[in-house]
Structures are given as C-alpha cells and as structure tokens.
Coordinates of C-alpha atoms and ligand atoms in Angstrom, one line a residue:
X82 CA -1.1 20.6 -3.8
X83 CA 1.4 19.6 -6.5
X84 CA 2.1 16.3 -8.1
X85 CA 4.6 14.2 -6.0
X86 CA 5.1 10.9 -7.3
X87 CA 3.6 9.3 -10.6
X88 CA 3.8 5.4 -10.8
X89 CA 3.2 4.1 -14.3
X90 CA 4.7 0.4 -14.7
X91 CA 3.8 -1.5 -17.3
X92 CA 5.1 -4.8 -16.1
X93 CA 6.4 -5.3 -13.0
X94 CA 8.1 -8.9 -12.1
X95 CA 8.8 -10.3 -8.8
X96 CA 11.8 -12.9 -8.7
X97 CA 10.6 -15.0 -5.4
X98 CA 13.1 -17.8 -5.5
X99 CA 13.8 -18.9 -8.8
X100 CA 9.9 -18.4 -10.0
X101 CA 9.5 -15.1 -11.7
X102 CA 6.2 -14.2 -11.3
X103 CA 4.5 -11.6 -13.5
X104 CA 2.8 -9.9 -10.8
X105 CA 1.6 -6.8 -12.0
X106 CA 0.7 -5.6 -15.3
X107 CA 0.1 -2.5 -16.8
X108 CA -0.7 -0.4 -13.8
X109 CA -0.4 3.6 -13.8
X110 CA -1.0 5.2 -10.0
X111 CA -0.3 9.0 -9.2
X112 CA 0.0 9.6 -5.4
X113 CA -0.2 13.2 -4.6
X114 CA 1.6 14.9 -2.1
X115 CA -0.2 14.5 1.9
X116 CA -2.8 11.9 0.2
X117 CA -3.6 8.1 1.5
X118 CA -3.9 6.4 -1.6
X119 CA -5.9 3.2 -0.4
X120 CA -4.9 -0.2 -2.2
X121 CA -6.8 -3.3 -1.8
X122 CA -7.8 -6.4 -3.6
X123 CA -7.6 -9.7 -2.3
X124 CA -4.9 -11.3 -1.0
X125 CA -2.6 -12.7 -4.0
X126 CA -3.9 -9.8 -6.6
X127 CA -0.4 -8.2 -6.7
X128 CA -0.9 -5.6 -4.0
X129 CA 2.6 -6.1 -2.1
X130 CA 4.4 -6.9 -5.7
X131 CA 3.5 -3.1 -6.9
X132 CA 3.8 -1.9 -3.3
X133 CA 8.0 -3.3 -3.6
X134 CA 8.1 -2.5 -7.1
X135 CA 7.3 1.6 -6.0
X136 CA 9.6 1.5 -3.4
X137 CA 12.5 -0.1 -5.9
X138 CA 12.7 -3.3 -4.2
X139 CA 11.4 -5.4 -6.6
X140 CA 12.8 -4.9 -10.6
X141 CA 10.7 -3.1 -12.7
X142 CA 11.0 -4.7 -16.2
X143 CA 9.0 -2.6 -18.6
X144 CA 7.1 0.5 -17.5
X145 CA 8.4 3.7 -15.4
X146 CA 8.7 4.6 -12.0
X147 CA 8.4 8.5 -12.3
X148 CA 9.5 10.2 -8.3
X149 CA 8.7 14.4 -8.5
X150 CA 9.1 13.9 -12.7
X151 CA 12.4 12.0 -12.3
X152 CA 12.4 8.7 -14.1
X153 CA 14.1 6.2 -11.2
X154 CA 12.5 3.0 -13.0
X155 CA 16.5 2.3 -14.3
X156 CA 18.7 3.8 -11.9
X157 CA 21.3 1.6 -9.9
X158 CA 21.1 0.8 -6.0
X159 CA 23.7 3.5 -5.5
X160 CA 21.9 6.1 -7.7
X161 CA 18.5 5.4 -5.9
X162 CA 20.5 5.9 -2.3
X163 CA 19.3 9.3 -1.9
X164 CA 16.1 8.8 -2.7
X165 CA 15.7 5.5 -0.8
X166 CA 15.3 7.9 2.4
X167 CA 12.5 9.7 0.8
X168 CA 10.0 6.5 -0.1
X169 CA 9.9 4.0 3.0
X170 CA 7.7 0.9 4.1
X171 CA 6.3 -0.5 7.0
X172 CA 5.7 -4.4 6.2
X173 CA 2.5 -6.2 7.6
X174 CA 4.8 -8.4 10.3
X175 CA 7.2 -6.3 12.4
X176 CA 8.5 -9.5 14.0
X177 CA 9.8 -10.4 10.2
X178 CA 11.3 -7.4 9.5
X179 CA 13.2 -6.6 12.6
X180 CA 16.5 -8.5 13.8
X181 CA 15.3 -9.6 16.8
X182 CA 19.3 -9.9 18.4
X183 CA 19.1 -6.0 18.1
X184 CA 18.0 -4.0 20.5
X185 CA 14.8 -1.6 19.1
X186 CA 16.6 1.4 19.5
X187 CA 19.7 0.4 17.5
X188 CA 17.1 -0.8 15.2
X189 CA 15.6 2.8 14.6
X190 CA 18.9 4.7 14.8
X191 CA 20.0 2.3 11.9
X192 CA 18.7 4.2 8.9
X193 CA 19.9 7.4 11.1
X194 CA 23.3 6.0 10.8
X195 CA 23.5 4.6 7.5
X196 CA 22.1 8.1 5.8
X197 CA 22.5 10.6 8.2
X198 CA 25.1 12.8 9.2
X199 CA 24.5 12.6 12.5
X200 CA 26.6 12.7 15.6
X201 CA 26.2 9.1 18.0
X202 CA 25.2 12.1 20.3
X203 CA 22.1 13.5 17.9
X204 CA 21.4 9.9 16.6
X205 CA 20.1 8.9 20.4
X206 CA 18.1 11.9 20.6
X207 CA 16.6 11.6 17.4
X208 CA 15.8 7.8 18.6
X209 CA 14.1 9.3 21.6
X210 CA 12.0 11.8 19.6
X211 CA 10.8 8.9 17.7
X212 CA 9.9 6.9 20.8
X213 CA 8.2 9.5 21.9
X214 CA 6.1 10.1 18.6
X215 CA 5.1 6.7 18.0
X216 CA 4.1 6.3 21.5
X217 CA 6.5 4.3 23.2
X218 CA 8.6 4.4 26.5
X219 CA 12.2 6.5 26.8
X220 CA 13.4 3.1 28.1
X221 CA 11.9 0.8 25.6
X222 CA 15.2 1.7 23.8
X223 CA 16.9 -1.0 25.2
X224 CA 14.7 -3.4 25.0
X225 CA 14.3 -6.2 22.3
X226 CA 11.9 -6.8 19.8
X227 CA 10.2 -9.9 21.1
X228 CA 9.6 -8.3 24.8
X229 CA 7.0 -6.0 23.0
X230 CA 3.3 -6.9 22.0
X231 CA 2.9 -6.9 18.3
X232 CA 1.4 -2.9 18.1
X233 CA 4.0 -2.0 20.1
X234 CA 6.5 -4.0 17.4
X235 CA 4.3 -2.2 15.0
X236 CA 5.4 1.1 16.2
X237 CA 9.0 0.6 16.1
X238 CA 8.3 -0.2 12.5
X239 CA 6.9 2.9 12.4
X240 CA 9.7 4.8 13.8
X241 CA 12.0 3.8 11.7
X242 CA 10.5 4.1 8.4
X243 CA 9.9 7.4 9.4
X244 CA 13.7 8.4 11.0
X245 CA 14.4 10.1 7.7
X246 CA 11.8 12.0 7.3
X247 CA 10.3 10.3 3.9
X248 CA 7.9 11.9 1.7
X249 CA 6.3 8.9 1.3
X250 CA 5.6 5.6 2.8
X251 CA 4.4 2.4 1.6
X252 CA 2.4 0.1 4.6
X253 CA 1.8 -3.1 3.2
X254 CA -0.8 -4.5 5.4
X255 CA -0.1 -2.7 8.5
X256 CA -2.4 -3.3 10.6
X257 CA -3.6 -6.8 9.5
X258 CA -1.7 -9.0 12.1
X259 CA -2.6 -7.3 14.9
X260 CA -5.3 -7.8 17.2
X261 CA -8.5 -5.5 16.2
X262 CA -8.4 -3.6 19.0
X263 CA -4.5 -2.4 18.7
X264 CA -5.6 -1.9 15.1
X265 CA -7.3 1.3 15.8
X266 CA -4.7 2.3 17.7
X267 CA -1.9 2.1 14.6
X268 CA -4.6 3.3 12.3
X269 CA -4.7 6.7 14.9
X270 CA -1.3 6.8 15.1
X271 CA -0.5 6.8 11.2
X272 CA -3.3 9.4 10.8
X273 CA -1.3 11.9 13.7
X274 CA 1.9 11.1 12.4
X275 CA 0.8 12.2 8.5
X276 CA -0.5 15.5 9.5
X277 CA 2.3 16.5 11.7
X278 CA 5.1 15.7 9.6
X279 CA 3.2 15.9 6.1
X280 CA 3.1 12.1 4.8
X281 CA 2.0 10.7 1.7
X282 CA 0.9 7.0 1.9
X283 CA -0.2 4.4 -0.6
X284 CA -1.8 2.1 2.6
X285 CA -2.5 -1.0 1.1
X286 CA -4.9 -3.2 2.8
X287 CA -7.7 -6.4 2.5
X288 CA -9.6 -5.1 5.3
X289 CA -11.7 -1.9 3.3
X290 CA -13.6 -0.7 6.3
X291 CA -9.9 -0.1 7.5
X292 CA -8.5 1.4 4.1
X293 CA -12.2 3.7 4.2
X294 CA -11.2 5.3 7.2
X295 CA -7.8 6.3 5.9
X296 CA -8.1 6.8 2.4
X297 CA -8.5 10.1 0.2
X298 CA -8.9 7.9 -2.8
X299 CA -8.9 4.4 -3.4
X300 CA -7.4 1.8 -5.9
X301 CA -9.2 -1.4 -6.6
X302 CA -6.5 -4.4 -8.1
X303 CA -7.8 -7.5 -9.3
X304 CA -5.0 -10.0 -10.9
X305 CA -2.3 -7.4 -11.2
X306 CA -4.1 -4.9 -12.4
X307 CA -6.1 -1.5 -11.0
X308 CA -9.5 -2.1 -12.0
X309 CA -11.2 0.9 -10.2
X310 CA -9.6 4.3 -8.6
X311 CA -11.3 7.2 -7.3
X312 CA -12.0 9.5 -4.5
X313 CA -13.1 7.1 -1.1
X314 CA -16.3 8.4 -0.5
X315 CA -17.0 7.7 -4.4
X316 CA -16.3 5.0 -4.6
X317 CA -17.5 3.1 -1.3
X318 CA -20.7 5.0 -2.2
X319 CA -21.3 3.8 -5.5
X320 CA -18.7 1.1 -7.3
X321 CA -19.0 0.8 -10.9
X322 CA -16.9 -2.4 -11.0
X323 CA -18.3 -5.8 -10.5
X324 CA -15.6 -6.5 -8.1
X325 CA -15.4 -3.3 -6.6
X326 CA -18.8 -3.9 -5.8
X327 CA -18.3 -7.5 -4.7
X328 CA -15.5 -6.3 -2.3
X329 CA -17.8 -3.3 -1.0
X330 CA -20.7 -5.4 -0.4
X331 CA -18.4 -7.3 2.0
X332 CA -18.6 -4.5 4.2
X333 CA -19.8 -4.3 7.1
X334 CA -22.1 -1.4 7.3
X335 CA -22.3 -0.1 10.6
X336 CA -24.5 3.4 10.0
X337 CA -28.2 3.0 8.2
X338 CA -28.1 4.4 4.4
X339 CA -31.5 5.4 3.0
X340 CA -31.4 3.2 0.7
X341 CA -31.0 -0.1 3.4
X342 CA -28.3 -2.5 3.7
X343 CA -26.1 -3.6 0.4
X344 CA -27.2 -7.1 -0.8
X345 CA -24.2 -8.9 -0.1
X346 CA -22.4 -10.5 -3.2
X347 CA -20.3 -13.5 -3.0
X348 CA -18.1 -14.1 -5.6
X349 CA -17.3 -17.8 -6.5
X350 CA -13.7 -18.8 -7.2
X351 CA -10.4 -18.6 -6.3
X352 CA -8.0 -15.7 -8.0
X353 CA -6.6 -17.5 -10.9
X354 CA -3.1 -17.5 -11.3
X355 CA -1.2 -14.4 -12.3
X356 CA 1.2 -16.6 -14.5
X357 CA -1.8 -17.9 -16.3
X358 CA -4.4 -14.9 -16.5
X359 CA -7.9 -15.3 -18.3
X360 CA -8.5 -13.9 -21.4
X361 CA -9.7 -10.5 -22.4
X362 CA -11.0 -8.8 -19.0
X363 CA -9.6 -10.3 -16.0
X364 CA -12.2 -10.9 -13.9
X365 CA -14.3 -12.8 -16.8
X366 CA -14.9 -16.0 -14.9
X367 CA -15.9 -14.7 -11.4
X368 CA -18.0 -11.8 -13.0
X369 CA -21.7 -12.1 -12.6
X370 CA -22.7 -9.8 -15.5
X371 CA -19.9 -10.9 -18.0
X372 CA -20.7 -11.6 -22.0
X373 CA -19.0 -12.9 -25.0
X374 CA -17.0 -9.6 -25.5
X375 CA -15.7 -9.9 -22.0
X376 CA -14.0 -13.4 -22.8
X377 CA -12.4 -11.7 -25.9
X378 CA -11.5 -7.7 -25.2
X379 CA -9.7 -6.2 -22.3
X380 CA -11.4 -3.4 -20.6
X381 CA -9.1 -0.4 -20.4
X382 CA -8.7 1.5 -17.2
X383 CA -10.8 4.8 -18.3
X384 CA -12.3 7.9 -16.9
X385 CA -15.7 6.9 -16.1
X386 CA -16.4 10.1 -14.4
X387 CA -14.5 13.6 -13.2
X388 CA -11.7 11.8 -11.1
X389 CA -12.9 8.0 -11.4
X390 CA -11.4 5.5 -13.7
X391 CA -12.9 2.0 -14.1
X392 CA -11.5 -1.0 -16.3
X393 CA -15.1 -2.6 -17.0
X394 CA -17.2 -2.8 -20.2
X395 CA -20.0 -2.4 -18.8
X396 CA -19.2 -0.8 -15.6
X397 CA -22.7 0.5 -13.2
X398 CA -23.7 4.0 -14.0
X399 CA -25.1 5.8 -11.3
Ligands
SF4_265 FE1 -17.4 -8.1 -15.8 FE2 -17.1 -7.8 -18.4 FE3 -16.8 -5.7 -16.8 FE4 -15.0 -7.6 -16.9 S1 -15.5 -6.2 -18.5 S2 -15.9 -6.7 -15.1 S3 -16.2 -9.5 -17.2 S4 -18.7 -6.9 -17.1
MG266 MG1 0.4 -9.0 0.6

C-alpha cells in the first residue's frame, strides 16, 4: 500500500470572525491510502480546525500540507482546483451544509458540473448512480433537503462528496447528530462505500466506540495537538496516555476482557483555552500522574513502540 497523503502542519490558524484562533499546533498525520485514520478528542480540542486545514479550507500559516509528496500547503484557490476533487468532506450537519432552496439532486450534480466534463445527459445518470449507492430513492432527486430525515440528509452529503470520485475524505462528525440508531446505518454505509470505490478517510469523531469500529489507526488530540496515534486495536487495548486512557475508560465496554471492566477515570476541568495553552505538556492541569517537569517541558510526540507514538513523559508501558 503506498504513501498517499502526509499532513505535517506546524501551526494551523482558523480565522472564525475576526478572532484568529491558534487552533492547532505542531501536528504531523500520514493517512495511507484505503486506511480510516480515527480522530478524536473532546469537543473544542482542534479536531474540525485540522480536519479544514487538510482539506485547504482553513489557511495553513506555518507547517506543510504534503498531498502524494506535493507540497499544496501555499498553492492558490485556482492551483488547488484540481486537487479540491480528490480530498472531500462530509460536515457533522447536512441541514447546514446543504441549500435547502435546492433540490437534492441539483445539489449532488453540483460538483459534477462545476469539475466534470460531463454532458447534462451523463450528469443525471451519474446523480442516479449515486442515489442508488448511498441508498436513496430514483425519485428522491427532486425532492428538497428538509423533506428527508437527517440520515437520509446525511447520505446526500455523502453523495456528493463522493461525485468525484476523491481519494480521500474528511467526515467531521458524521454521524454525531443523528439519532443512534441511523448512526449505524451511516457508519455501514461509509464502510461499503470505502471498499467498493477504495476510500481513504481521516473520520473524526467524540463518540470512540464509533471511531473503534471504523478505524485502522487512531489519533488522540488534546488542545491542538496529537497526543497518541497508533493502530485501533493498540491503542483501545492498552493507552499509554493519561488522556487516552481517560477517553478509553469512557467507553462502554460491551464484551467481558479477562482482565474485568476498565476503572472509569474522570477527568476534572474544562479544556483550557487554545489561545492561552498551559505550560510545558498540555494536559498538565487535568493530568492525574503529572510532576514538576510536566509544568516545565513539553512532551514530544515519540515512537513509544513499532507504529505507536505518544506525547507523554511518563506514558504507561505495557
Ligand atoms: Fe501527564 Fe506529564 Fe504525561 Fe503530560 S507529560 S500527560 S502531565 S504525565
Ligand atoms: Mg468539531
């Protein structure tokens, strides 16, 4: 499987308004080809700020964005057009991200139009194909987007961030508004739809028992920052983070493990703010185990063992 995409930004900076928030800080991601790269961390820890910086919404200020070796951290909109078709996103609430005076099948032919060559003629049956494989109705074409439930809204997203045919898409939170049991369903329907057509996706989530199910590897973010990454099953099985292991023990765990249930641990405090981040590590004044040198040094994200990297001190060794 070769390399497809390596993310390594340094700083990335979200303008929201007139705030410029320094949102993410010094993070380096690969994302190989036909993998689910799972990214969680609680809410406000930078999760959708790297998510828009990969996909070029957001300015990348210092760092690189690396696509197939290409640097694309400085090209212009116009440059990045023909690569814009290759990295997509699906966005936590379809009802926000699709005009809802369109009709939903004018909605998906959109990108068809804008960076296809397509005839009308082939743009309608490439609409239908879509329909058809994210599970909705020929005529649901002409419907609009508030006549559909919110998974069904969820799969026009869907289809149209994968219309061109992307190598790889970014889902922010896709299954987080929905109702748990349509959840499942667009968790199914991601899974099909990646091994038919050969998806990579960085599926970022709060929710880890939905991330677990996806995931070939995961990546942990705390405050801007990726504090743990790994393969899944690693890392569910045995976190070497403190917050890693705070998240994990959060989890419900449905099947019986040898060793019992997890002790659950709570972590105290809110995240503190990303303009005003703690000294040295991070995570210092929610950590249960942290010391002096915490306060002081910065852990460095590190190889902690063959394919997992932790940003800890003094991270668990199994
Ligand atoms: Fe906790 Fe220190 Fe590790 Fe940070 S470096 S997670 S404060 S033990
Ligand atoms: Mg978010």
């Amino acid at each position: 499987r070769s390399l497809a995409k390596r993310f390594s930004i340094g700083t990335c900076f979200s303008a929201e308004g007139r705030r410029t928030v320094h949102a993410v800080d010094n993070v380096s991601l690969t994302v190989r080809r036909g993998e689910t790269v799972g990214l969680v961390g609680e809410s406000g820890c930078g999760k959708s700020t790297l998510a828009r910086c990969l996909v070029r919404l957001y300015d990348i200020t210092d760092g690189k964005l690396l696509f197939e070796g290409d640097d694309i951290t400085a090209k212009s909109l116009s440059e990045l057009r023909p690569l814009r078709r290759r990295l997509q996103m699906v966005f936590q609430d379809p009802s926000a991200s699709l005009n809802p005076r369109r009709r939903v099948g004018d909605l998906v032919a959109e990108p068809l139009r804008i960076h296809g060559k397509l005839s009308s003629k082939e743009v309608t049956a490439r609409v239908a194909e879509l329909f058809d494989l994210v599970g909705l109705l020929p005529d649901h074409v002409m419907r609009y987007p508030h006549e559909f439930s919110g998974g069904q809204r969820q799969r026009v997203g869907i289809a149209r961030a994968i219309a061109l045919n992307p190598d790889l898409v970014v889902l922010d939170e896709p299954v987080s508004a929905l109702d748990v049991s349509v959840q499942a369903q667009i968790v199914n329907l991601l899974a099909d739809l990646q091994e038919k057509l050969k998806l990579t996706y960085i599926f970022i989530a709060h929710d880890l028992s939905v991330v677990r199910q996806v995931s070939t590897r995961i990546a942990v973010m705390y405050l801007g920052s990726i504090v743990e990454e790994g393969p899944a099953e690693d890392v569910f099985a045995t976190p070497a983070h403190p917050y890693s292991q705070a998240l994990i023990s959060a989890v419900p765990v449905v099947e019986t493990t040898p060793t019992g249930a997890r002790k659950r641990i709570i972590l105290t405090g809110d995240v503190p703010s990303p303009l005003k981040p703690p000294s040295g590590c991070r995570f210092h004044p929610r950590c249960p185990i942290a010391v002096d040198r915490c306060r002081s040094e910065r852990p460095e994200l590190k190889e902690y063992s063959p394919g997992r990297k932790v940003a800890c001190h003094f991270p668990t060794l199994t």
